[in-house]
XYZ file of C-alpha atoms in Angstrom:
102
model
C -54.272 -18.995 24.005
C -51.666 -18.574 21.263
C -51.174 -14.889 22.134
C -50.909 -15.765 25.793
C -48.231 -18.368 25.083
C -46.358 -15.891 22.904
C -46.458 -13.383 25.748
C -45.275 -16.026 28.230
C -42.416 -16.937 25.876
C -41.326 -13.291 25.657
C -41.554 -12.794 29.428
C -39.544 -15.948 30.110
C -36.920 -14.955 27.543
C -36.519 -11.528 29.199
C -36.243 -12.995 32.681
C -33.890 -15.813 31.673
C -31.602 -13.322 29.950
C -30.728 -11.892 33.376
C -29.650 -15.327 34.634
C -26.540 -17.332 33.811
C -28.305 -19.910 31.656
C -27.056 -21.084 28.291
C -29.176 -20.250 25.243
C -29.806 -23.965 24.668
C -30.995 -24.544 28.257
C -33.075 -21.353 28.161
C -34.849 -22.456 24.981
C -35.485 -25.912 26.449
C -36.950 -24.364 29.599
C -39.189 -22.023 27.612
C -40.502 -24.913 25.518
C -41.212 -26.991 28.649
C -43.106 -24.124 30.268
C -45.097 -23.492 27.077
C -45.979 -27.175 26.785
C -47.016 -27.362 30.442
C -49.159 -24.235 30.236
C -50.791 -25.478 27.048
C -51.558 -28.921 28.484
C -52.809 -27.532 31.801
C -54.824 -24.546 30.563
C -55.737 -25.105 26.902
C -59.350 -24.101 26.357
C -59.689 -22.467 29.759
C -59.900 -18.777 30.514
C -56.804 -17.658 32.394
C -57.252 -15.152 35.210
C -54.230 -13.692 36.939
C -55.082 -11.974 40.184
C -53.386 -8.607 40.587
C -53.205 -9.218 44.333
C -50.352 -11.694 43.820
C -48.265 -8.972 42.155
C -49.079 -6.567 44.978
C -48.187 -9.175 47.605
C -44.783 -9.645 45.989
C -44.287 -5.881 45.811
C -45.340 -5.440 49.443
C -42.984 -8.158 50.606
C -40.155 -6.513 48.674
C -40.940 -3.114 50.227
C -40.921 -4.635 53.723
C -37.551 -6.301 53.136
C -36.024 -3.035 51.895
C -37.564 -0.857 54.620
C -34.964 0.478 57.064
C -37.035 3.060 58.908
C -35.277 5.976 57.263
C -35.791 5.239 53.563
C -39.506 5.924 53.079
C -38.755 8.672 50.541
C -36.643 6.333 48.432
C -39.273 3.572 48.600
C -41.922 6.105 47.526
C -39.861 6.947 44.446
C -38.944 3.339 43.680
C -42.522 2.051 43.871
C -44.427 5.200 42.885
C -46.382 5.202 46.144
C -46.986 7.868 48.772
C -45.426 7.734 52.257
C -48.761 6.775 53.838
C -49.049 3.758 51.516
C -45.489 2.662 52.323
C -46.175 2.919 56.059
C -49.432 0.960 55.672
C -47.646 -1.766 53.689
C -44.811 -2.021 56.227
C -47.291 -2.222 59.091
C -49.368 -4.945 57.414
C -46.253 -6.932 56.435
C -44.915 -6.660 59.978
C -48.203 -8.051 61.314
C -48.072 -10.877 58.760
C -44.527 -11.807 59.743
C -45.431 -11.754 63.423
C -48.455 -13.975 62.840
C -46.202 -16.444 60.995
C -43.972 -16.664 64.048
C -46.889 -17.574 66.310
C -48.517 -19.925 63.801
C -51.774 -18.085 63.163
């Protein structure tokens, strides 16, 4: 768990650096997150599903898709054109199902 918390601390520090947060507030936030993770997950195995990362990536690809930028998306995400098209199609279906409530 200690290595995991160290990794979380480093990840948070990197991400917070890109925001307009004072060093004092950033440190306080990191400590709160560490404390929460420790109290919630201490002694438990932690599994992080890769699907969540892919869902975020796919959503990002769909938002950036213009219809004429498949080549750029392929380079940005290191995917082939067929994968980009498949992702856009599946995201489009997801967004349409959200509209109709199913």
